[in-house]
XYZ file of C-alpha atoms in Angstrom:
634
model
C 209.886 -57.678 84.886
C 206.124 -58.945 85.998
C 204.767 -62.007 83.598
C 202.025 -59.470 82.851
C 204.358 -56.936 81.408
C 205.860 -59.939 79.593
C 202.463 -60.980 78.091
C 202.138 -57.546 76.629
C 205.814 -57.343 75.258
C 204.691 -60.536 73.326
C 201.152 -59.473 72.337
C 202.942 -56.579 70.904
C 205.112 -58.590 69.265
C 202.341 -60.763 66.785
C 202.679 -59.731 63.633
C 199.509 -57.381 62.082
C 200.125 -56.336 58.624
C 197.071 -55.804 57.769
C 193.907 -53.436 59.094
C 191.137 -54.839 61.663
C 188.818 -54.725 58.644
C 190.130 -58.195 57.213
C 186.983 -60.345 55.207
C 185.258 -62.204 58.394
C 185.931 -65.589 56.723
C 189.877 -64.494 55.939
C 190.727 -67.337 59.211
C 188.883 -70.037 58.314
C 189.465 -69.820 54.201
C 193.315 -69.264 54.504
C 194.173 -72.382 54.211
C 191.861 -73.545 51.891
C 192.270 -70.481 48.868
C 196.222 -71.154 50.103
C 196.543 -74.769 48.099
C 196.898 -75.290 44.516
C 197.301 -78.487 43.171
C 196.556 -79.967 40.213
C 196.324 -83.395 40.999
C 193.751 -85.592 43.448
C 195.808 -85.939 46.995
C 194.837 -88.294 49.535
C 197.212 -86.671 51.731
C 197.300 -83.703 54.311
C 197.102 -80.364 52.430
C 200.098 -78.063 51.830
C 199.573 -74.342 52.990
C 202.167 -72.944 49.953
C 202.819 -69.838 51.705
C 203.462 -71.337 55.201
C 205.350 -75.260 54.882
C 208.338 -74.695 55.365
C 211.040 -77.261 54.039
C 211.275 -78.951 57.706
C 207.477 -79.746 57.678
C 207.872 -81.445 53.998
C 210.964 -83.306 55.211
C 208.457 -84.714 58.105
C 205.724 -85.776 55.541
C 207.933 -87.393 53.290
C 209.730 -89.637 55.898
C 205.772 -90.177 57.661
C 204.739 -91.168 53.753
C 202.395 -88.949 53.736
C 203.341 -86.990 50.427
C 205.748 -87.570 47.938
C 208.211 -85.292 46.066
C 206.120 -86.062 43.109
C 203.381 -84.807 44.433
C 205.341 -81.603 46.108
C 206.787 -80.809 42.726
C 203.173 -81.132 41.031
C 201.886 -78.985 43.900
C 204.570 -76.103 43.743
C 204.289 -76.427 39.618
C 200.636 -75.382 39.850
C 200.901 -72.692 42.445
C 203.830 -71.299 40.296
C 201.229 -71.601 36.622
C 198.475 -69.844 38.450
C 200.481 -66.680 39.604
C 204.002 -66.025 38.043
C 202.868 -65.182 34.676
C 199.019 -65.234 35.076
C 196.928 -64.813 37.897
C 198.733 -62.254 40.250
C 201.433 -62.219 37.224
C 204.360 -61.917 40.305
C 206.984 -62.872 38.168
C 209.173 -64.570 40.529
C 210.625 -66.574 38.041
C 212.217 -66.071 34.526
C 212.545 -69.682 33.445
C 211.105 -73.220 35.033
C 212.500 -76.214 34.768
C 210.687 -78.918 31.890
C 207.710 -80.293 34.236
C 208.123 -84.164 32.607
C 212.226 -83.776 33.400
C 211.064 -82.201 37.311
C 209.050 -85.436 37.787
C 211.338 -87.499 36.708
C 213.758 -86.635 39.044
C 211.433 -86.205 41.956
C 210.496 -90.035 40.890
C 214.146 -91.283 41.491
C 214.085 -89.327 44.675
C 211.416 -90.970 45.902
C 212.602 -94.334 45.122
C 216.034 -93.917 46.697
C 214.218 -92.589 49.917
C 212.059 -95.720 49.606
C 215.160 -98.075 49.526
C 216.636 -96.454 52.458
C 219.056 -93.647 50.780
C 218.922 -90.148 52.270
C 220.909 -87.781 50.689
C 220.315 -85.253 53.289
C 217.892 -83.356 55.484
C 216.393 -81.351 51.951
C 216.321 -84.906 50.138
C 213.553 -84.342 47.906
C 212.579 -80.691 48.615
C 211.910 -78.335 46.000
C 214.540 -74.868 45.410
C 214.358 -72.157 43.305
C 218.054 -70.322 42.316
C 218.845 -66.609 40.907
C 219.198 -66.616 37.477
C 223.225 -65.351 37.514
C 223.573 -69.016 38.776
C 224.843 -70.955 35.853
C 222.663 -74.551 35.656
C 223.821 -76.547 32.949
C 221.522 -77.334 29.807
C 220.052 -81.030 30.874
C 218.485 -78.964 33.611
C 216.260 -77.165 30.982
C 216.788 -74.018 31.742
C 219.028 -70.857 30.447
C 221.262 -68.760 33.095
C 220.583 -65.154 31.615
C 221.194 -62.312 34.331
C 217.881 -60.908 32.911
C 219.645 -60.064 30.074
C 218.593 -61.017 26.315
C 222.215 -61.169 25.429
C 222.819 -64.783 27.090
C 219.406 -66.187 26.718
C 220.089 -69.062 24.442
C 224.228 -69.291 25.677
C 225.039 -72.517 26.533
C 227.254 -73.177 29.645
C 229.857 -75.252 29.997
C 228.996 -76.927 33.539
C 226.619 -76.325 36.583
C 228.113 -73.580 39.324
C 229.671 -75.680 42.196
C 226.935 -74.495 44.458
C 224.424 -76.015 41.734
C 225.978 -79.196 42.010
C 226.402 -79.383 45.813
C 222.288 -78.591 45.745
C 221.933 -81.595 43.607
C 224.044 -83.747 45.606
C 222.019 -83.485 48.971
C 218.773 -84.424 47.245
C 217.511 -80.972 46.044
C 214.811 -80.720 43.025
C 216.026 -76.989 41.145
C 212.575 -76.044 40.643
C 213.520 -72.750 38.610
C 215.593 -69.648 38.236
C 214.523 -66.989 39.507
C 214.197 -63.281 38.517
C 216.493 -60.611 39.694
C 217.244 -56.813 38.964
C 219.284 -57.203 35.822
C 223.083 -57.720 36.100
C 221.914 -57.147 40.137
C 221.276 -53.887 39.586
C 224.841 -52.363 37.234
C 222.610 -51.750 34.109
C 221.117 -48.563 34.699
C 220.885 -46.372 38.520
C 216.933 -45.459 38.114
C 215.762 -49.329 37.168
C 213.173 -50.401 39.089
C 214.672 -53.326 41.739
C 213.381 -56.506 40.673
C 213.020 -55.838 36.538
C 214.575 -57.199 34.590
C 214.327 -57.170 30.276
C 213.744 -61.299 30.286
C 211.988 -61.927 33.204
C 209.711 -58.291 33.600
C 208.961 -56.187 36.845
C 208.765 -59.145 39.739
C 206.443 -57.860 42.323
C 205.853 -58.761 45.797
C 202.737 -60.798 47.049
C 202.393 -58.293 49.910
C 199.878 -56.377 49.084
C 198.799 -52.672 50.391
C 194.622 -52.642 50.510
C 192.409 -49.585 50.611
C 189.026 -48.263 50.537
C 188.354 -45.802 47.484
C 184.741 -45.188 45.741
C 183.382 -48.170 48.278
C 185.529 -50.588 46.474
C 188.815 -52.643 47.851
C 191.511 -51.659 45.754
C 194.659 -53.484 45.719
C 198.487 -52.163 45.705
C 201.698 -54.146 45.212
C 204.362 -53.354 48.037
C 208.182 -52.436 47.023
C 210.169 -56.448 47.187
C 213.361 -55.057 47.016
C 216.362 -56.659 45.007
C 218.354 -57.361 43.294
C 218.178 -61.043 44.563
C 214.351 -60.501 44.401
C 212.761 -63.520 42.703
C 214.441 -65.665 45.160
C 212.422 -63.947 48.404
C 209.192 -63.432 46.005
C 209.666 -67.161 45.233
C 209.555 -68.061 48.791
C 207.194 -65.718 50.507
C 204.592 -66.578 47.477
C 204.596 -70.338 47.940
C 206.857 -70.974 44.728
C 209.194 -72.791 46.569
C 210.373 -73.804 49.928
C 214.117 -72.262 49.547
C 215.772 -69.808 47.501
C 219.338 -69.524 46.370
C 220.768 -65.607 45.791
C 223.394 -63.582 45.716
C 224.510 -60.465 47.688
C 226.801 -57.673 47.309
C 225.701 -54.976 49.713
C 222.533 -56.042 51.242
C 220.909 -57.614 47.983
C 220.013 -61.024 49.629
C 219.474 -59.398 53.284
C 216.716 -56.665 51.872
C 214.486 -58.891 50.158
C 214.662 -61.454 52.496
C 213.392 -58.529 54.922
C 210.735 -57.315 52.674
C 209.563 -60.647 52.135
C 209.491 -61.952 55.856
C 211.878 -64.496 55.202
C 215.199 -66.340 57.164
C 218.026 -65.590 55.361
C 221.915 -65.656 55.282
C 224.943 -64.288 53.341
C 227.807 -66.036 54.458
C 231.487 -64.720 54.639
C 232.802 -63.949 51.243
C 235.179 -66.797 49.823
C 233.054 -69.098 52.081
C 231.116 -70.786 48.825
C 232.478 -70.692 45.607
C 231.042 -68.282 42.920
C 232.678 -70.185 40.003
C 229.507 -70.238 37.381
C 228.270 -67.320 39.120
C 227.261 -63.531 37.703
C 228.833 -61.443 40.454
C 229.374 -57.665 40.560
C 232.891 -57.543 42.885
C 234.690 -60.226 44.171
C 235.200 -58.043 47.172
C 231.902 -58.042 48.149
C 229.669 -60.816 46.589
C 228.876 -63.981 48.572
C 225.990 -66.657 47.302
C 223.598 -67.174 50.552
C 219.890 -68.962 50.815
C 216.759 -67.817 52.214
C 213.792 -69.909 53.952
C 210.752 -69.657 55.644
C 212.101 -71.076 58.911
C 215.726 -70.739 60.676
C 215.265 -74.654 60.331
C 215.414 -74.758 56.999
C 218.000 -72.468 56.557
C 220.551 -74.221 58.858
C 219.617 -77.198 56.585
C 220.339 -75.159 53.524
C 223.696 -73.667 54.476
C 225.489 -76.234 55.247
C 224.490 -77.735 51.738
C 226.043 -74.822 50.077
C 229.219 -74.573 52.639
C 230.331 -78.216 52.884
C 231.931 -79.602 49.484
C 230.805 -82.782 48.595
C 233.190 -85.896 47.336
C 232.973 -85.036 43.782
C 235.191 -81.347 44.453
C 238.390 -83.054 44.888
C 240.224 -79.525 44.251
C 237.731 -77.625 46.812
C 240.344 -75.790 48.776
C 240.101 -76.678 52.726
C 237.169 -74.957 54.232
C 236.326 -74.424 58.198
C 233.627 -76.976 59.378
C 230.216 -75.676 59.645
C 229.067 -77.519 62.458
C 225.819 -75.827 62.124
C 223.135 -76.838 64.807
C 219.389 -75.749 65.604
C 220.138 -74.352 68.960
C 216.543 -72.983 70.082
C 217.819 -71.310 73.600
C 219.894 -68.165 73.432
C 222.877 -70.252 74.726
C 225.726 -67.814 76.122
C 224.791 -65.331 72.942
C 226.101 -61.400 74.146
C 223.626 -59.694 72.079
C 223.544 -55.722 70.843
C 220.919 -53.949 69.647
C 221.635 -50.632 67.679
C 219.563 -47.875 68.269
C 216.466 -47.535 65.536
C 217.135 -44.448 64.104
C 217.087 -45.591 60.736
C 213.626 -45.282 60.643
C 213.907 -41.597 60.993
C 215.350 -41.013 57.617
C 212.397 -43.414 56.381
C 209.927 -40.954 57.817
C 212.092 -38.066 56.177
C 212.335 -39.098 52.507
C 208.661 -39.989 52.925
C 208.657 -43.576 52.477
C 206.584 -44.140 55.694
C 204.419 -41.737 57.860
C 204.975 -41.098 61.239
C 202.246 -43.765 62.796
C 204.070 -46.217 60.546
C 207.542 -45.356 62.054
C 206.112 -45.780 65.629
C 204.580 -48.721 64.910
C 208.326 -49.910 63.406
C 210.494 -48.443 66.676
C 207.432 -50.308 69.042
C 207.872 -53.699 67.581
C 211.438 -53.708 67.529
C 212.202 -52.540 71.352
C 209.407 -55.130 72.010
C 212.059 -57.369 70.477
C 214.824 -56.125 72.768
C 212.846 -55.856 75.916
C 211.029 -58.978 75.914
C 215.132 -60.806 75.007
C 216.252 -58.713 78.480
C 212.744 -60.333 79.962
C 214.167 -63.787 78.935
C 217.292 -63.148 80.355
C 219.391 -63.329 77.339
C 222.497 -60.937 77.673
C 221.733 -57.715 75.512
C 223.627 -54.387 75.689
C 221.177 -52.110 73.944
C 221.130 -49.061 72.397
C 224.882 -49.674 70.239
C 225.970 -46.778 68.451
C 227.362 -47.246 64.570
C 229.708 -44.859 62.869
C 227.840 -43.234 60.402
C 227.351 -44.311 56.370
C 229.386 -41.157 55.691
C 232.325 -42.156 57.236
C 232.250 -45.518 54.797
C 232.995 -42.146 51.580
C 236.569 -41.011 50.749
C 237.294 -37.903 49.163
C 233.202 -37.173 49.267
C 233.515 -40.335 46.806
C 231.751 -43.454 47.135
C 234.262 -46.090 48.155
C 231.858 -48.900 46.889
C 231.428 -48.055 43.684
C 234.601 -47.262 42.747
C 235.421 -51.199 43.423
C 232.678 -52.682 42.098
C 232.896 -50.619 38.778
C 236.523 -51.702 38.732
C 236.056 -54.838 39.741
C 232.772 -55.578 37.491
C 234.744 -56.057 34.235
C 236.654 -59.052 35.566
C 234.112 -60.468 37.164
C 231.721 -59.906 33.832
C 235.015 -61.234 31.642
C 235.235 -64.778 34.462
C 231.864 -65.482 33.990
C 231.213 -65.116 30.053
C 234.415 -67.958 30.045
C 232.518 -70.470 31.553
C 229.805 -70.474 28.993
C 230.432 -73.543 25.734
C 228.787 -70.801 23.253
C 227.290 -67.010 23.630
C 226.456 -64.592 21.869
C 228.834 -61.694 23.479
C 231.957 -61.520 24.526
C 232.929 -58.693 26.179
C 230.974 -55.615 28.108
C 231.102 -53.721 25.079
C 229.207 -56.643 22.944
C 226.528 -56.623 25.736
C 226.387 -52.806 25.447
C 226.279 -53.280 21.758
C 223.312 -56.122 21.740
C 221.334 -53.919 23.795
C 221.433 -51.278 21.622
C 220.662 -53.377 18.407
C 218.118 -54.724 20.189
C 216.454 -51.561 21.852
C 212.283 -52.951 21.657
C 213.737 -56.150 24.125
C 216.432 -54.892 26.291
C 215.767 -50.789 26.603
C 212.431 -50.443 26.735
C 210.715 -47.308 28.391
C 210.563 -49.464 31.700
C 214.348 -48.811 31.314
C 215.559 -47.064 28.543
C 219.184 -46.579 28.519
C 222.019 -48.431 30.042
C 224.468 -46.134 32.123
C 225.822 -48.021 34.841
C 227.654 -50.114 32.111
C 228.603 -47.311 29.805
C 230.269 -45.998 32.987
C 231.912 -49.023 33.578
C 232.769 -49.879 30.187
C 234.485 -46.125 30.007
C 235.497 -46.420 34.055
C 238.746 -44.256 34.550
C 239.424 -45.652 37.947
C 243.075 -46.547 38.722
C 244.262 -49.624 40.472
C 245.874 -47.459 43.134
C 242.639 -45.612 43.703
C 240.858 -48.840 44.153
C 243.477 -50.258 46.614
C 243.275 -46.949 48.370
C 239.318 -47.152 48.378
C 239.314 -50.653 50.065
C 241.861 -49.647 52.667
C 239.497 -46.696 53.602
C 236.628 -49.299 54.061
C 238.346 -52.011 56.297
C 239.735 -48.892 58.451
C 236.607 -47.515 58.779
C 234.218 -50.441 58.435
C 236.394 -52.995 60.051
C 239.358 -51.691 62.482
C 237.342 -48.276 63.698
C 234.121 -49.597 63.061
C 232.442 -53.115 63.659
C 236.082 -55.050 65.506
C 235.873 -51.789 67.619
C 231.777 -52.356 68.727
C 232.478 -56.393 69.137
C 235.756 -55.900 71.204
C 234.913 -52.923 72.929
C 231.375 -54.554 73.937
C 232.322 -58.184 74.148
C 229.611 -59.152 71.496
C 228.687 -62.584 69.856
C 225.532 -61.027 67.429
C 224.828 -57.314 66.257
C 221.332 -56.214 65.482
C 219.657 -53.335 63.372
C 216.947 -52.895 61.966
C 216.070 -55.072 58.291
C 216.979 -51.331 55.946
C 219.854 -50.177 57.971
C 223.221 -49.468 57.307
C 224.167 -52.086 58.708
C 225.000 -54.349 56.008
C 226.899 -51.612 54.453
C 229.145 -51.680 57.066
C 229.306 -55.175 57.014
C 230.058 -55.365 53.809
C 233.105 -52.856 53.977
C 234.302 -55.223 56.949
C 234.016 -58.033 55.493
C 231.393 -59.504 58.082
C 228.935 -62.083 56.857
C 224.746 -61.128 57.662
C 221.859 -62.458 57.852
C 217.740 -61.274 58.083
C 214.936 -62.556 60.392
C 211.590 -61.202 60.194
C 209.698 -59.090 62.602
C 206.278 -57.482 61.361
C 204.607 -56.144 58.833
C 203.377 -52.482 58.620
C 199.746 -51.859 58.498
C 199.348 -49.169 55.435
C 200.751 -51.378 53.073
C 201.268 -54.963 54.444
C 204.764 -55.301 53.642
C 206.893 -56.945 56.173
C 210.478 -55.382 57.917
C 212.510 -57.232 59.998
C 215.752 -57.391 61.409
C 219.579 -57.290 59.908
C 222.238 -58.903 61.784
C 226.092 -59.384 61.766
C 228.869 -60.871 63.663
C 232.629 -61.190 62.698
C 234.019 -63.210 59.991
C 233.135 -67.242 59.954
C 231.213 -66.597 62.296
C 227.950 -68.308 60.388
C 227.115 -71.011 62.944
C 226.430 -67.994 65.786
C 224.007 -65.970 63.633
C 222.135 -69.182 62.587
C 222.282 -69.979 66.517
C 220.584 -66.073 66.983
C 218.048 -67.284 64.316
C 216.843 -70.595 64.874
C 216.275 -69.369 68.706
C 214.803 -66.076 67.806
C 212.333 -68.207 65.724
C 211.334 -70.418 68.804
C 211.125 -67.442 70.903
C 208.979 -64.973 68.618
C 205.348 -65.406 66.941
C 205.507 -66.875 64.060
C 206.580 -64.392 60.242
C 203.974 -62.379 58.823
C 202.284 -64.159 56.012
C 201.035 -62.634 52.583
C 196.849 -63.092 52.289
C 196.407 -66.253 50.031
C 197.598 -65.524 46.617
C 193.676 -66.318 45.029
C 192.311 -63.688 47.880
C 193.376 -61.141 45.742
C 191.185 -60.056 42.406
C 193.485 -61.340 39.618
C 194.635 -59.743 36.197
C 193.617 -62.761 34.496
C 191.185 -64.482 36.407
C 190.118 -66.463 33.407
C 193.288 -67.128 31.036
C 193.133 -68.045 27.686
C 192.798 -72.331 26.791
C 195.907 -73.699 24.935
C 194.840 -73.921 21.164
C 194.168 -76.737 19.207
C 196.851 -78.683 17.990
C 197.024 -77.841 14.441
C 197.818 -74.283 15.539
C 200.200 -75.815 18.546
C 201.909 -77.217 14.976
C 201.801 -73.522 13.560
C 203.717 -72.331 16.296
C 206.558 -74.104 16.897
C 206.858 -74.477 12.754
C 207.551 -71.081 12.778
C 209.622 -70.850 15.405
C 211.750 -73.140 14.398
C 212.124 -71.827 10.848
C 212.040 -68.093 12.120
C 214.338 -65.260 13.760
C 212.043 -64.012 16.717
C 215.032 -63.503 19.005
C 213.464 -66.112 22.075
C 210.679 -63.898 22.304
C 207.029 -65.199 22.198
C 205.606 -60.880 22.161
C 207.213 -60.719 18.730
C 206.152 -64.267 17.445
C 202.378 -63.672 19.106
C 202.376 -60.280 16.900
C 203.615 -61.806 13.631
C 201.243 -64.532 13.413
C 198.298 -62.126 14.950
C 198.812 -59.992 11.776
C 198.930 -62.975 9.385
C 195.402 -64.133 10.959
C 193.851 -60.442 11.119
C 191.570 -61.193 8.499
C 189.743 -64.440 10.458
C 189.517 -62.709 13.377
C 192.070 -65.545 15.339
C 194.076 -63.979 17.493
C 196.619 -65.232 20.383
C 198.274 -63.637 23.333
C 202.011 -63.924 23.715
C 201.220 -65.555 27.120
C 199.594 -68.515 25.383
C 202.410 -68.511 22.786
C 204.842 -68.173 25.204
C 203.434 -71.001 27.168
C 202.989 -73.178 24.117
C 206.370 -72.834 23.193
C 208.154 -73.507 26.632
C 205.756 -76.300 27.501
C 207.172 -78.027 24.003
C 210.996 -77.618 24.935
C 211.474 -74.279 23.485
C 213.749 -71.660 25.167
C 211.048 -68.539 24.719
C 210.507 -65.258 26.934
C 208.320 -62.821 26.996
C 209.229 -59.556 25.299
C 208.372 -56.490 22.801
C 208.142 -57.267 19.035
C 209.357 -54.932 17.239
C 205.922 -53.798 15.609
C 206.664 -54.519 11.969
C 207.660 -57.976 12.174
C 211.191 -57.732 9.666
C 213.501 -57.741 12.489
C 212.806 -60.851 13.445
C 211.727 -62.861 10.066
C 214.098 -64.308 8.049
């Protein structure tokens, strides 16, 4: 192939999520409407939506920042636009800023004396909020679910700890699809009851009476805060959770790095998950750097876990040549049944197919060994019976996992499936509103009639199909190191059933609504340190991830929020919140008090109260009152 043709693969390859018709200044003020701060900085500005955790690591060892001053920064990007501003609502909870500071503080004085704890010493995360973090963090571990805000656990998760251990600040917890998605089949991915609808900063622009109007792009889920988190300059890196693609869609609609390792490979003690078949805790990052970095902080014990069973040594490296990699690309059909169910018109699936055999083409141009197009057995072939072999075993295996996890809490309010059921039904203005009004997925797995013989059966049909006949057939039968599809295939479906760990990299971003796709990948069991190898030299070989437009480009809900109220009322509020039953929600506090002032014409929105009450120590979240105020009054 002729360098020209090369340049052209390449060209082809930028990413261009948005229309030719971007404001003329959109270049120069990126950077600029990009940083938030609230403090005076001497120092070199931080582009939120672009630093990755590498280029943070450099500044703090050049002394050119400080964590203090990275936690201050991330703190104010996160007050402007997770509840106010773009209201993205990324997070559910965030950690107490004056406990955050003084923990960045001892960071920075141990890297002053000379003590690294790691590459991510002193970098910012964010983790899903079925991650159990214990109290002196500040925060509650809720699933989205009103039922175990306020439960107290009994520890940190493992993967918590090892986090801490290498230096890393837990910024917040982030919001997911509630119970990762078993609550009810039509809720919306990324809602939750606590944390609301978390939307993606990817936005979809259009021209309509002469006036720009602004649409918010699908994230994805159910590990969705963690990507929105990242991608929207919340935090560096993200801690989630996948059972069948919820870490590796996200992470693709948010034009992120990301990995789920091999299930078993980090522990999920003090973890929600849905099936212990399936589930595996992985991270997500801006850059394959970071993510290297990240994953071998969750995959390597530390000296505290004296009964960590023996695990197989990462040895994970930032390889940024292609190495002796035998690559396969599957063919993009996938984008087909996009066109077909109408998610995407046809210019959009062109565009899609072009950019991704511009990937494949411009790898053979580099001489890297790819055998492209790869066939995959169909999804249908993954059924048994005309049955869904994956939910079968989760439903089944949901209980346990459900019963495990409510064990490791000190206190809680529910016990069982059927008290959660219950509570949400008491409780039907907080946790089944019309957003999502009933609760089927665990009625149906509450009243599940599946058989431990049918499950057995069901996970045989999966590893013959998924596994033996499926993906060991492709890597054997082709001699492969990496797999490749695109970022919504079925491929990590079939992963999944085989047991193969997977991992995203991004690729573009589609023009008619600026959300990014990129690609999914898979290679056989422990086989983590080759896909990082795929990413960390697709990243040096590729242009750089498609980046939301700065977060303050975009005309805000709130654009001028409400000022924090004078102290005596500050007094008022947490009086009564201390002495009341509001349930931890600031809607129903915010409409009890609003009805005792009616008459003076004071009123308060349950933002402010909410804000007033969490920036005092109070564990408070937004939700419906339930109009008449006796529900929640003593």
């Amino acid at each position: 192939m002729g360098p020209n043709v090369f340049r052209v693969i390449m060209e082809a390859l930028v990413p261009s999520a948005f229309e030719p018709e971007l404001p003329p200044n959109y270049l120069i003020a990126k950077r600029k409407l990009s940083f938030t701060s609230s403090y005076e900085s001497s120092g070199p500005e931080l582009d939120l939506l672009e630093t990755s955790a590498f280029e943070l690591s450099e500044m703090l060892n050049a002394q050119l920042v400080t964590s203090v001053e990275i936690v201050e920064t991330y703190l104010a990007q996160i007050e402007q636009h997770n509840r106010r501003g773009r209201q993205l609502r990324a997070l559910i909870s965030v950690a107490p800023k004056h406990e955050l500071l003084k923990i960045a503080k001892r960071l920075d004085d141990e890297r002053a004396r000379g003590k690294l704890r790691g590459p991510l010493h002193g970098i910012p995360i964010v983790v899903k909020d079925n991650i159990m973090t214990d109290m002196n963090l500040g925060m509650d571990t809720t699933v989205g679910s009103y039922a175990f805000v306020g439960c107290t656990p009994k520890k940190n998760a493992t993967v918590v700890d090892r986090l801490i251990k290498r230096g890393m600040i837990i910024l917040g917890k982030a919001n997911l699809t509630e119970f990762c998605g078993l609550k009810n089949p039509s809720m919306p991915p990324g809602w939750s009851a606590v944390g609301g609808q978390c939307q993606s900063p990817y936005v979809a622009r259009h021209i309509a009476k002469r006036k720009l109007h602004w649409e918010l792009s699908a994230p994805g889920g159910s590990s969705t805060g963690s990507a929105v988190s990242v991608c929207a300059g919340f935090s560096t890196l993200a801690i989630g959770t996948d059972t069948i693609g919820s870490l590796i869609t996200p992470a693709n609609r948010a034009g992120l790095y990301a990995l789920k390792p091999t299930v078993g490979q980090i522990p999920t003690d003090g973890v929600f998950t849905l099936s212990k078949t399936f589930d595996s805790v992985g991270g997500m990052a801006k850059s394959a750097k970071d993510l290297v970095a990240l994953m071998d902080a969750l995959m390597v014990p530390t000296g505290r876990e004296t009964t960590a069973p023996p695990v197989r040594s990462p040895n994970f490296r930032i390889k940024e040549d292609w190495g002796g990699l035998r690559i396969g690309f599957t063919e993009p059909g996938i984008w087909r049944q996009w066109l077909k169910s109408g998610r995407i018109n046809s210019d959009a699936e062109k565009f899609m197919r072009t950019k991704y055999d511009a990937v494949v083409q411009s790898m053979i141009a580099m001489g890297v060994d790819v055998v492209y197009p790869v066939e995959l057995p169909p999804l249908s072939d993954l059924s048994l019976h005309g049955k869904n072999c994956f939910e079968s075993i989760v439903y089944y295996e949901f209980k346990e996992c459900l019963g495990d996890f409510i064990k490791q809490f000190k206190s809680t309010k529910v016990h069982s499936l059927a008290e959660i059921i219950n509570f949400n039904l008491e409780h039907p203005e907080l946790c089944l509103p019309p957003t999502c009004p009933n609760q089927n997925d665990l009625m149906n797995a509450l009243q599940t009639g599946v058989l431990r013989d049918q499950v057995n059966e069901a996970k045989r049909h999966l590893l013959q199909t998924g596994k033996h006949e499926g993906l060991d057939r492709i890597f054997e039968e082709l001699q492969l190191d990496i797999l490749v599809a695109p970022g919504d295939a079925a491929l990590s479906s079939l992963a999944a059933a085989a047991g193969y760990p997977t991992a995203a990299c991004p690729l573009s971003a589609l023009k008619l609504n600026g959300q990014p796709f990129g690609l999914t990948l898979t290679a056989p069991p422990f086989s983590e340190a080759a896909l990082l190898h795929f990413l960390t030299a697709y990243e040096s070989s590729f242009p750089p991830r498609a980046l939301p437009l700065p977060l303050s480009s975009v005309p805000l809900q709130d654009p001028h929020p409400e000022p924090l109220p004078d102290k005596p009322i500050i007094e008022l509020i947490l009086h009564e919140w201390d002495t009341r039953r509001f349930n931890c929600s600031a809607d129903a506090l915010a409409d009890w008090l609003n009805r005792r002032w009616k008459k003076s014409g004071y009123e308060l929105s349950a933002e402010t109260v909410c804000e007033v009450l969490r920036s005092n120590g109070r564990v408070a979240f937004r939700g419906l009152g339930d109009g008449e105020g006796g529900a929640f009054s003593r």
